[in-house]
Coordinates of C-alpha atoms in Angstrom, one line a residue:
X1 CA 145.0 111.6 74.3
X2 CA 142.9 112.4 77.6
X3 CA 144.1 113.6 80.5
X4 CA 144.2 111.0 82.0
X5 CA 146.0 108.8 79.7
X6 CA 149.2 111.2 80.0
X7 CA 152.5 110.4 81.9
X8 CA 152.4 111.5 85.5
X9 CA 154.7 114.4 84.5
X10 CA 152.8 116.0 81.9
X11 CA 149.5 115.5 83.7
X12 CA 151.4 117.6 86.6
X13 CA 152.4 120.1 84.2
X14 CA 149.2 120.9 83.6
X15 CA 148.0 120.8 86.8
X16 CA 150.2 123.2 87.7
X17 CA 149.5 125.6 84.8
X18 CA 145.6 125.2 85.5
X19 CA 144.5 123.5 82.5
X20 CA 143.2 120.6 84.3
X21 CA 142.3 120.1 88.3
X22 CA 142.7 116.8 90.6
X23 CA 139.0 116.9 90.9
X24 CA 138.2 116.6 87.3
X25 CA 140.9 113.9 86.9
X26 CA 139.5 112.1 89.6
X27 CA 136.0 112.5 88.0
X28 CA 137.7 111.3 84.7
X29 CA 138.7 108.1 86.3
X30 CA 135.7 107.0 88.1
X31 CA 133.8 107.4 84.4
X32 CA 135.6 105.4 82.7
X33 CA 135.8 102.9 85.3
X34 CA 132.6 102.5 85.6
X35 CA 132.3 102.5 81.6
X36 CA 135.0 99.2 81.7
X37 CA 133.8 98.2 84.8
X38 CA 130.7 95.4 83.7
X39 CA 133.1 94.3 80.4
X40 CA 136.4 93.8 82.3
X41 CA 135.6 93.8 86.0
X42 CA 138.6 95.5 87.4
X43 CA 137.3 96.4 90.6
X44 CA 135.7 95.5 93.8
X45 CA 135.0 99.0 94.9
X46 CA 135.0 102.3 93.4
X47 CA 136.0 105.5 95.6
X48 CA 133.2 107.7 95.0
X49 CA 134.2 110.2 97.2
X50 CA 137.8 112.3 96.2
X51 CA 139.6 112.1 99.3
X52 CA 143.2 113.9 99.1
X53 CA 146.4 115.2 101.0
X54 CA 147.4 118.4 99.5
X55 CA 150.9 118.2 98.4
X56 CA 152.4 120.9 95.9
X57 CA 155.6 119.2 96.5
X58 CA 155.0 115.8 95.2
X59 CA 154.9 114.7 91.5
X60 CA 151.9 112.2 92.7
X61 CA 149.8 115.2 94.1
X62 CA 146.2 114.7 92.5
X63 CA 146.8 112.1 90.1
X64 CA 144.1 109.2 90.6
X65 CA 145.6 105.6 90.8
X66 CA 144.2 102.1 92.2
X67 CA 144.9 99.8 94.6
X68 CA 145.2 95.7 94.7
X69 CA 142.5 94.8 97.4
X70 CA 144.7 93.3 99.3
X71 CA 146.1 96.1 101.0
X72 CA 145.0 97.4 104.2
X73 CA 142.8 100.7 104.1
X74 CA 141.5 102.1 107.1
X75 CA 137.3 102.4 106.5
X76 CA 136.7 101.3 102.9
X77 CA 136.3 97.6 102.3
X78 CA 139.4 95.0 101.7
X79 CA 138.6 91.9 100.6
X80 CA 141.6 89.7 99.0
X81 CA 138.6 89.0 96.4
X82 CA 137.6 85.9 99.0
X83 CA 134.3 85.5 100.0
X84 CA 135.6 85.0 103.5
X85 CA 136.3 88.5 103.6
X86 CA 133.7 89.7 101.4
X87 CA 132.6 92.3 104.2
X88 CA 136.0 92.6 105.9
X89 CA 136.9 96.7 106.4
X90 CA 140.3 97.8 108.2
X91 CA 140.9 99.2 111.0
X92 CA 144.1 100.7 110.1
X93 CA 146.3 102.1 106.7
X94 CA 149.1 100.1 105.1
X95 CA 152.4 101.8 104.6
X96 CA 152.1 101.8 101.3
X97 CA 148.6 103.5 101.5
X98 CA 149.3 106.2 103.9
X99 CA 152.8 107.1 101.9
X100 CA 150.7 107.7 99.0
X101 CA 148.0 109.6 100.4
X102 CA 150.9 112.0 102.1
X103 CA 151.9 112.6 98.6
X104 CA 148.7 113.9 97.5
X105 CA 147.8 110.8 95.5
X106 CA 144.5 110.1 95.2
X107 CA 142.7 106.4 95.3
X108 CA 139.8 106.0 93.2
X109 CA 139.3 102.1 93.7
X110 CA 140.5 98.7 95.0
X111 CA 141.4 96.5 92.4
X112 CA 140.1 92.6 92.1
X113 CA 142.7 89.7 92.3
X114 CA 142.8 86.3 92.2
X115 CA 141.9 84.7 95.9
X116 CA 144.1 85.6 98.2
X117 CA 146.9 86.3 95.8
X118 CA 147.1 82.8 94.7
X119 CA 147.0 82.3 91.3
X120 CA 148.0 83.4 87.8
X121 CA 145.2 83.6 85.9
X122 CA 142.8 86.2 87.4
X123 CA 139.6 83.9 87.4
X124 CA 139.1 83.2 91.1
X125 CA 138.5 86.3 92.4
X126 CA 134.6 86.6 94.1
X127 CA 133.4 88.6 91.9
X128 CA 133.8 87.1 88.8
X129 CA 136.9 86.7 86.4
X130 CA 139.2 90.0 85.0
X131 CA 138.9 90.2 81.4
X132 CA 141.7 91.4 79.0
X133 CA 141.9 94.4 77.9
X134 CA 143.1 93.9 74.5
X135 CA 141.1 90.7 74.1
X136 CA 137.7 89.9 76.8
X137 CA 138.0 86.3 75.3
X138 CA 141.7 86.4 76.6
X139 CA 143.1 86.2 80.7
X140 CA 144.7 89.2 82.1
X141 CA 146.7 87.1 84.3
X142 CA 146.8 87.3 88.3
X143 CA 147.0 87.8 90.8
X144 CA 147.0 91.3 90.3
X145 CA 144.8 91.3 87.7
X146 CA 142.3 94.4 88.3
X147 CA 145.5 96.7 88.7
X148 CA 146.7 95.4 85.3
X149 CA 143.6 95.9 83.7
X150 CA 143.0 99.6 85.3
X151 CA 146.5 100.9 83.8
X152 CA 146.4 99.1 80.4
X153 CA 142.7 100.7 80.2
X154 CA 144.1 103.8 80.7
X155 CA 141.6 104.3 83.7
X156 CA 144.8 105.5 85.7
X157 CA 148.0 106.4 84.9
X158 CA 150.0 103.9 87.7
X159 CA 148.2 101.5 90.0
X160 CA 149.7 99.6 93.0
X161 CA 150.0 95.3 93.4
X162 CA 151.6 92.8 95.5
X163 CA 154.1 90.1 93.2
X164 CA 154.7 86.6 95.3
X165 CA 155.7 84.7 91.8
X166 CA 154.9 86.7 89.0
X167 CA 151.7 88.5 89.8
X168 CA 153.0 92.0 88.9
X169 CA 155.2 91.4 86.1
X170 CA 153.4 88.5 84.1
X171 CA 150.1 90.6 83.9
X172 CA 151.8 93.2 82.4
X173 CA 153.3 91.5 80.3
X174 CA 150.0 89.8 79.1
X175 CA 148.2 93.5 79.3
X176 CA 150.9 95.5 77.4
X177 CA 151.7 97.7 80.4
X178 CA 155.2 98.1 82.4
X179 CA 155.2 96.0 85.9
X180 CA 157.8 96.7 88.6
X181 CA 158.8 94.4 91.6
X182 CA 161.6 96.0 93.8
X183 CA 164.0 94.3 95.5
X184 CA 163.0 92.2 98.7
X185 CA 162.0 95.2 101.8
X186 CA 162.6 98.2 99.5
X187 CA 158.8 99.0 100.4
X188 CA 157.0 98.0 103.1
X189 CA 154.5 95.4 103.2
X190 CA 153.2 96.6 106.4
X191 CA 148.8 96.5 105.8
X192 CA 149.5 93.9 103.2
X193 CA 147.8 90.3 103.5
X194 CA 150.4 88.1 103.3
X195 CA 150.3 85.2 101.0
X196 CA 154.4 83.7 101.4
X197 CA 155.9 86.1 103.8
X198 CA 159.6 85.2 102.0
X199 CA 158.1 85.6 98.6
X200 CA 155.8 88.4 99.1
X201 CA 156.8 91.7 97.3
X202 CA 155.0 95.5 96.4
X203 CA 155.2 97.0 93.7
X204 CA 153.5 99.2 90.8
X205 CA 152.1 98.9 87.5
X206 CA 152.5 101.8 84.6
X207 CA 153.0 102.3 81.0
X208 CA 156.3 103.8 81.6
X209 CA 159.7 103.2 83.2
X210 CA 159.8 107.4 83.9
X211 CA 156.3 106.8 85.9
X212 CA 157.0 103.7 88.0
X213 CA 160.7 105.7 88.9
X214 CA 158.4 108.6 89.8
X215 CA 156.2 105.9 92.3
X216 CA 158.9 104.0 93.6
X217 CA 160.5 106.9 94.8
X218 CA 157.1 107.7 96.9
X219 CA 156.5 104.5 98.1
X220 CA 160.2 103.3 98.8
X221 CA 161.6 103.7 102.3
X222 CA 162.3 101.4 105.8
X223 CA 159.4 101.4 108.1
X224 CA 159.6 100.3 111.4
X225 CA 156.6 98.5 111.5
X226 CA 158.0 96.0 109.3
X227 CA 161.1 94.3 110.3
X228 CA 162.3 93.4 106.7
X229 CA 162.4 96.6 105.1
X230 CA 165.6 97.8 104.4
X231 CA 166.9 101.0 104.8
X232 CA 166.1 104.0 103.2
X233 CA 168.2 105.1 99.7
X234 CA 170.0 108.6 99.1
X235 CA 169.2 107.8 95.6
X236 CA 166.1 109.5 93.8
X237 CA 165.4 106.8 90.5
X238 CA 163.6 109.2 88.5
X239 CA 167.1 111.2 88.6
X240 CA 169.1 108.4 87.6
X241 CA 167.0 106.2 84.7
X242 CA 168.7 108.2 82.2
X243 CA 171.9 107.3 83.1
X244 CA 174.4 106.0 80.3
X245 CA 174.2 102.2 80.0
X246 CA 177.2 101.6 77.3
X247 CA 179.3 98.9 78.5
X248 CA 176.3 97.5 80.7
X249 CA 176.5 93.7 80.6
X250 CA 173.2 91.1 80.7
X251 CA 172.9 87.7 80.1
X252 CA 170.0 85.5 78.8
X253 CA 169.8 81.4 79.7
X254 CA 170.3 79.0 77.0
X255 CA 168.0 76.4 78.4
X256 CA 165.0 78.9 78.6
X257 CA 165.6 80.7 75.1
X258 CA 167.2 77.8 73.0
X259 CA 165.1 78.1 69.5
X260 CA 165.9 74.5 68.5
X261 CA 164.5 73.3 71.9
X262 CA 160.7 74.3 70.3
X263 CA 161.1 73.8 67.2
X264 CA 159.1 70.6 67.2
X265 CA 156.4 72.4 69.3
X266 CA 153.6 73.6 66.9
X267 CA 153.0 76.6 68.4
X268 CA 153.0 79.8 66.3
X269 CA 152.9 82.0 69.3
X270 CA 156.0 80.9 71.0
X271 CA 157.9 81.0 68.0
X272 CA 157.0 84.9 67.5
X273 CA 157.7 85.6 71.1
X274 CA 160.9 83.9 70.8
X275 CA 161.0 86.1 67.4
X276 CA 160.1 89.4 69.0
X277 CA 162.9 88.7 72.6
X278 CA 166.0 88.0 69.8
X279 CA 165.1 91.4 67.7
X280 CA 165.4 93.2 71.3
X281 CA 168.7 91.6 72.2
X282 CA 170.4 93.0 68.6
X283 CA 169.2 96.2 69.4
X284 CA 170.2 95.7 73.2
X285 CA 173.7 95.1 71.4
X286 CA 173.4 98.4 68.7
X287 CA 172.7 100.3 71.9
X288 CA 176.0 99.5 73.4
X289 CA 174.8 96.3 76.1
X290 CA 177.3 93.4 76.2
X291 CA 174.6 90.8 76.2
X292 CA 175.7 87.4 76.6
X293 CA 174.1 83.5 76.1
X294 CA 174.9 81.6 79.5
X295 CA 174.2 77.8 80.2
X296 CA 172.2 77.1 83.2
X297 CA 171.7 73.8 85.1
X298 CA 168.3 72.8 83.9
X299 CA 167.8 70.2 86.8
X300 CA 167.4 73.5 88.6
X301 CA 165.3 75.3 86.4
X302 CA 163.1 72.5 86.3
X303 CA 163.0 72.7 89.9
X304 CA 161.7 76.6 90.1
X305 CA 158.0 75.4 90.0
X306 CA 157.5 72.9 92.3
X307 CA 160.2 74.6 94.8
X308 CA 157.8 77.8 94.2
X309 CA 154.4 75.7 95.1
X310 CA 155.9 73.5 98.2
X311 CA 157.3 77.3 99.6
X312 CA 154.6 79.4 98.6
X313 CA 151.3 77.1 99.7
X314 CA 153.3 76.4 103.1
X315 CA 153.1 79.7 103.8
X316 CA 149.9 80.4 103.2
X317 CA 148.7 77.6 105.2
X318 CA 150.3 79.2 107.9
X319 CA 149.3 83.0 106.7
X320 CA 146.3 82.0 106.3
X321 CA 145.5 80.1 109.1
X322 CA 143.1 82.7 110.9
X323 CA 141.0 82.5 108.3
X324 CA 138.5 80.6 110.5
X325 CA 135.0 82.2 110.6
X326 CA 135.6 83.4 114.1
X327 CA 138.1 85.4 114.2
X328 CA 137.2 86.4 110.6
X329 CA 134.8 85.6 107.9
X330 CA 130.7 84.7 108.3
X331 CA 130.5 82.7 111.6
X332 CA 128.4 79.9 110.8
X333 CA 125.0 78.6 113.1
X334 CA 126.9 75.5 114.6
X335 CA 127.1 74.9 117.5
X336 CA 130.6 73.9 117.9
X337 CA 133.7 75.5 117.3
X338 CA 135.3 72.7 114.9
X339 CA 132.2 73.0 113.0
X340 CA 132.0 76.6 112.8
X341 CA 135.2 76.7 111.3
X342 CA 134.8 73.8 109.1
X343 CA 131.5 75.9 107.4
X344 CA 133.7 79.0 107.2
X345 CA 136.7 77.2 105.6
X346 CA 134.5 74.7 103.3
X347 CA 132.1 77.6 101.6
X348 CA 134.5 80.7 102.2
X349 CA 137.0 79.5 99.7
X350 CA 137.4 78.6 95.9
X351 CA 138.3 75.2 95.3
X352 CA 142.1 76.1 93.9
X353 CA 142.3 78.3 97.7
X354 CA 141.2 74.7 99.2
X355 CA 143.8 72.6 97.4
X356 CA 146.8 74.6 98.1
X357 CA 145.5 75.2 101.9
X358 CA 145.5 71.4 102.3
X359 CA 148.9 71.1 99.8
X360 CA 150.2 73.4 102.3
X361 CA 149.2 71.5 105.7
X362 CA 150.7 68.1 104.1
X363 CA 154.3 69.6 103.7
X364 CA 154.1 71.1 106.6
X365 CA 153.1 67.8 108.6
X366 CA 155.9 66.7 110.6
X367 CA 156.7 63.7 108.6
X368 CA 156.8 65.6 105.3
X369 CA 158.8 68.7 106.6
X370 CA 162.2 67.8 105.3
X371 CA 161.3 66.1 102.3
X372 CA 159.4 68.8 101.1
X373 CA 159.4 72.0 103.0
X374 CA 163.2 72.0 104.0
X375 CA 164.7 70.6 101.1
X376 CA 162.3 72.9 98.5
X377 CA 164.4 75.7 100.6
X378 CA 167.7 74.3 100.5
X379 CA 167.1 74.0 96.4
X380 CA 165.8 77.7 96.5
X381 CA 169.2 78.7 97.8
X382 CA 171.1 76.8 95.5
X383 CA 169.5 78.7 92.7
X384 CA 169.8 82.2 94.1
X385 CA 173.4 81.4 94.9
X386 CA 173.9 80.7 91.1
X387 CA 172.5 83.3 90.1
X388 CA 174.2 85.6 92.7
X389 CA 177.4 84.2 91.4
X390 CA 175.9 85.2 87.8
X391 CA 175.5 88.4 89.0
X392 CA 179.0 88.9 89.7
X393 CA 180.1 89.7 86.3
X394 CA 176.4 91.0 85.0
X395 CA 174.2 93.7 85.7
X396 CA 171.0 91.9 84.7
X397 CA 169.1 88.8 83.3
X398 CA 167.2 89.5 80.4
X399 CA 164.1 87.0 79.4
X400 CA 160.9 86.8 77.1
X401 CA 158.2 87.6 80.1
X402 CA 156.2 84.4 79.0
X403 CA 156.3 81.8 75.9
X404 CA 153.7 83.7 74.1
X405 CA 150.3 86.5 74.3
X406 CA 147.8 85.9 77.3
X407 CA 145.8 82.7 76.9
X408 CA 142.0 82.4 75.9
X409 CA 140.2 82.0 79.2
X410 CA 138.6 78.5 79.9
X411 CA 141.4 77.5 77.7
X412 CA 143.2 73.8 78.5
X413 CA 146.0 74.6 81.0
X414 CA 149.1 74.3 79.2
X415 CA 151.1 70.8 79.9
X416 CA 152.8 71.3 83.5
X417 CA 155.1 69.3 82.6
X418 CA 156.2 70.5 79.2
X419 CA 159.3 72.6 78.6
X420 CA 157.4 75.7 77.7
X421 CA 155.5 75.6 80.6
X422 CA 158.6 74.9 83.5
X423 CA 160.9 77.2 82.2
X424 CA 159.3 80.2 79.8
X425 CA 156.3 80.5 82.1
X426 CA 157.6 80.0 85.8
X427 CA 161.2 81.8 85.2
X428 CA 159.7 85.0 86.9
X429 CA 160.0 83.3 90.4
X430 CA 163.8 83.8 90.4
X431 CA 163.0 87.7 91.5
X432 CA 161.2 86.0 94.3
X433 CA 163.6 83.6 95.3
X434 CA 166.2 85.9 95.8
X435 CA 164.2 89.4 96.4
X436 CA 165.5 90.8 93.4
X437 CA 164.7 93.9 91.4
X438 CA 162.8 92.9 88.5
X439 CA 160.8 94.6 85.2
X440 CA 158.8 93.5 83.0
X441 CA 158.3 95.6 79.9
X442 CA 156.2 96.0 76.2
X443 CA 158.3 94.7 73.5
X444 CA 155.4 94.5 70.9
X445 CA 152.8 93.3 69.7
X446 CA 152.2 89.5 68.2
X447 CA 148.9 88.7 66.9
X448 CA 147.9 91.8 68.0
X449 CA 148.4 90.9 71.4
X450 CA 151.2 92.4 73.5
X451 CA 154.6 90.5 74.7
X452 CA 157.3 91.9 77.0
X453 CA 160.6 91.4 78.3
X454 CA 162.0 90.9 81.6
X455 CA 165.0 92.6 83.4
X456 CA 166.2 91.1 86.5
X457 CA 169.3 92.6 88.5
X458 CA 171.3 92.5 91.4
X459 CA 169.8 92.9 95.1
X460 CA 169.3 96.8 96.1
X461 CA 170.5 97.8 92.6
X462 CA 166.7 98.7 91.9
X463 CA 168.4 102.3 90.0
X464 CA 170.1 100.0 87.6
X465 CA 167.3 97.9 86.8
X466 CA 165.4 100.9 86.0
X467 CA 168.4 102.8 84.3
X468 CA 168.6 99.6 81.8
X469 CA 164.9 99.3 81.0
X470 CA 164.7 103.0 80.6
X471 CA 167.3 102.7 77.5
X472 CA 165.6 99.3 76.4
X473 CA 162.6 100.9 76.5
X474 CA 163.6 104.5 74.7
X475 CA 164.4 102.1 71.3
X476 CA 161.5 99.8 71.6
X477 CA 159.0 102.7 71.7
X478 CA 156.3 100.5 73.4
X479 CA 155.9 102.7 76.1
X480 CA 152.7 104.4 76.5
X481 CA 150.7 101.4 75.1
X482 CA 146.4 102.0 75.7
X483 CA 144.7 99.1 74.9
X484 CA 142.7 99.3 71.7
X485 CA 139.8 97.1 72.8
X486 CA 138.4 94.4 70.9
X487 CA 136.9 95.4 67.7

C-alpha cells in the first residue's frame, strides 16, 4: 500500500521515524490527482504549492487532504462549482480551514460539488460531472462529490464536506468510503456558503472510523464567529471509539426495511442491499447490541422529502439571494440594474439551481408561507420529536445508507413517488432535521459496487456514534476500502 493510502496514524508513525516527509506526501497526492483528475474530475483546483503550519503536536501535521469548494479560503479560488462564481477568490479563511492549517494539515485541492450544494447526484457542478470511482459509468453522488471521489481514490487519506441532506454520508456510501456529519454546531460553519442555514452541517470523509475521530477532534470546537456552534467538549473521540458497546441498544424502522414491502419490486439490487443491512444486524446482535425493529408512522416518513425540498430551497432562495451579478458574479453590459441581474441569474446558473431558486421564492411568497413554509416546519418538528422520544430508550438508528449501489449516470431518475425512493433514499435527512450525529459506513460489496450502513444517535452524543460504528466496523472489516477502478 502507498503512503499515502495508510491511516493517518501509521502515516504519522512514519513521519516521525523519517521514513517518509510531508513534502513527498504532498507530492504523492498532487500525482495522482492529476493521474485521476481528466477520468473522474474530482477537483476544481489543485494546490501546487505545499503550504503548511508546523505542528509536531498534531496527529494531522503534514498529511495532505482536500477541501469541498465551498469553503471559504483566503487567496486560492472558491467557487460552489457555479459559474457565477467561477472567478470568485476569498478574502478571508473559514474556521474549519484555518483549524486545520494550525494543525499542520496540508490542503492540496478544492474539491468539485454539485451547484451550490444542491443536489445528489454530482452532475451539475461547472466543470463537468464526478465520476465513480469504482465504476466512471456510475454517479458518485453529491453534493460533495469531489471529496468522495478524492478519499475513495486514495488521493488523500480524509477530505473535508458540507452535508445539508445527505451530501456527506450518501456519497460514501455510493464510493465505499466512511462519511461523518456531527451533530448540529459541533464545528463551525463560519467561511462556509450556506445552502439551508438550519440544515447545513461540516463534516469529513475517510476510510476509517479511527481517522474521521482523529479529524473531528481537530476541527470540533465553539467559535465565536458563529453563533450556533456549541460549546467546546472535554472529550477527545479518538480516546473513546474503543469503548465497550455490550448492552448498547439501536433500532431499525419497519416501514423503511420491511422485505415483504419490495418484494414485488424487480429489482435485484435492493433486494441484496436489503440482504447485506440484515447480515450486519445478526452480527450487530453476536457483538452484544440489543437491536430492535420499531414501527414508525409512515405518513411522516413519507413526508421527509417534500418537508426537506419546501425547507431547504427556501433557504436558499434567501442564501442565495446576493447572487446578483453586482455584488457578485460577471456583471453583464445592460444598462439597467433589473437587467443586469436578470443576465447574471439567467446564464450564471444550471437549470436544477434555477428551479429550486424560483421553488424557493413561491413558498416563500406571502400567500404560500403557511401552507408550505410554516407548516413543512411544524411537520419537521413533529418528526424530530419522535424520534427524540425514540431516542430515549436507544442509543442509535441503524439503516441501509441507500436501496442499492450508486446509479448509472444519465440513468432515468428513480420514481419520486415510489416507496424505494421516499423512504430508503431520503431517510438520511432525519440527521438534518434534528442536527444529529450521523455515520455512514462500508458494509460490502454487491455487484461489485459498495453499500453502507447508517448510524444515527442522540444530539451531542457524537462519541457514541463513533464508539458504535467503531465496533460495527471492527467485524465488518470494510474499513480501508481503495477503489479498484474499472477494469
Amino acid at each position: 500500500m502507498e503512503n499515502i493510502q495508510m491511516n493517518i496514524i501509521d502515516i504519522q508513525k512514519k513521519i516521525k521515524l523519517g521514513e517518509v516527509t510531508s513534502d513527498s506526501l504532498f507530492k504523492d497526492s498532487l500525482n495522482k490527482a492529476n493521474k485521476y483528475q481528466d477520468k473522474y474530475n474530482c477537483f476544481v483546483t489543485l494546490i501546487n504549492t505545499k503550504e503548511q503550519v508546523n505542528n509536531p503536536n498534531s496527529l494531522l501535521n503534514g498529511i495532505p487532504y482536500a477541501l469541498k469548494d465551498n469553503i471559504s479560503t483566503k487567496g486560492i479560488l472558491t467557487t460552489a462549482s457555479s459559474n457565477i462564481l467561477s472567478d470568485y477568490v476569498p478574502v478571508y479563511d473559514a474556521t474549519i480551514y484555518k483549524k486545520l492549517k494550525d494543525s499542520g494539515a496540508v490542503l492540496m485541492g478544492k474539491t468539485v460539488l454539485d451547484e451550490l450544494a444542491m443536489g445528489g447526484t454530482g452532475t451539475t457542478g461547472h466543470t463537468g460531472m464526478v465520476k465513480n470511482p469504482w465504476n466512471s459509468e456510475c454517479l458518485i453522488g453529491g453534493s460533495s462529490s469531489g471529496s468522495a471521489a478524492a478519499v475513495a481514490l486514495g488521493i488523500v487519506p480524509f477530505a473535508i464536506g458540507s452535508d445539508t441532506g445527505d451530501s456527506i454520508r450518501k456519497p460514501a456510501a455510493f464510493g465505499g468510503v466512511v462519511g461523518y456529519k456531527p451533530t448540529y454546531g459541533r464545528v463551525s460553519r463560519y467561511g462556509l456558503f450556506a445552502f439551508a442555514s438550519s440544515l447545513d452541517h461540516l463534516g469529513c470523509f475517510a476510510r476509517s472510523v479511527e481517522d474521521v475521530a482523529i479529524v473531528m477532534d481537530t476541527i470540533k470546537g465553539h467559535d465565536e464567529k458563529d453563533m450556533t456552534s456549541l460549546p467546546d467538549e472535554s472529550v477527545v473521540y479518538l480516546d473513546s471509539i474503543n469503548n465497550d458497546i455490550r448492552g448498547r441498544k439501536l433500532f431499525y424502522i419497519k416501514e423503511i426495511c420491511d422485505r415483504k414491502r419490495y418484494e414485488n419490486i424487480n429489482d435485484e439490487e435492493l433486494h441484496k442491499t436489503l440482504d447485506n443491512f440484515y447480515s450486519v444486524i445478526d452480527k450487530c446482535k453476536e457483538m452484544g447490541f440489543v437491536v430492535e425493529e420499531v414501527s414508525f408512522d409512515e405518513t411522516l416518513l413519507n413526508a421527509i422529502y417534500p418537508t426537506y425540498i419546501s425547507i431547504s430551497c427556501a433557504e436558499a432562495t434567501s442564501n442565495n439571494a446576493n447572487l446578483t451579478g453586482i455584488l457578485y458574479g460577471p456583471r453583464s453590459d445592460a444598462k439597467k440594474v433589473n437587467d443586469m441581474m436578470f443576465d447574471a441569474r439567467t446564464k450564471g446558473f444550471s437549470e436544477l439551481i434555477k428551479r429550486r431558486f424560483v421553488l424557493g421564492s413561491y413558498i416563500l411568497q406571502k400567500e404560500n408561507q403557511e401552507k408550505l413554509f410554516f407548516n413543512s416546519g411544524r411537520i419537521r418538528r413533529m418528526i424530530v420529536d419522535k424520534f427524540n422520544d425514540l431516542f430515549k430508550e436507544y442509543d442509535g438508528l441503524i439503516l441501509p445508507a441507500s436501496g442499492g449501489i450508486a446509479p448509472k449516470a444519465g440513468s432515468d431518475d428513480l420514481d419520486k413517488l415510489s416507496k424505494r425512493y421516499l423512504l430508503l433514499e431520503n431517510h438520511l435527512a432525519i440527521g438534518n432535521f434534528g442536527g444529529f450525529p450521523s455515520i455512514t459506513i462500508p458494509s460490502g460489496l454487491v455487484n461489485d459496487m459498495p453499500v453502507a450502513i447508517n448510524i444515527t444517535g442522540r444530539v451531542k452524543e457524537d462519541v457514541v456514534v463513533l464508539n458504535m460504528a467503531k465496533k460495527i466496523e471492527d467485524v465488518l472489516g470494510c474499513k480501508n476500502m481503495i477503489a479498484r477502478g474499472d477494469k
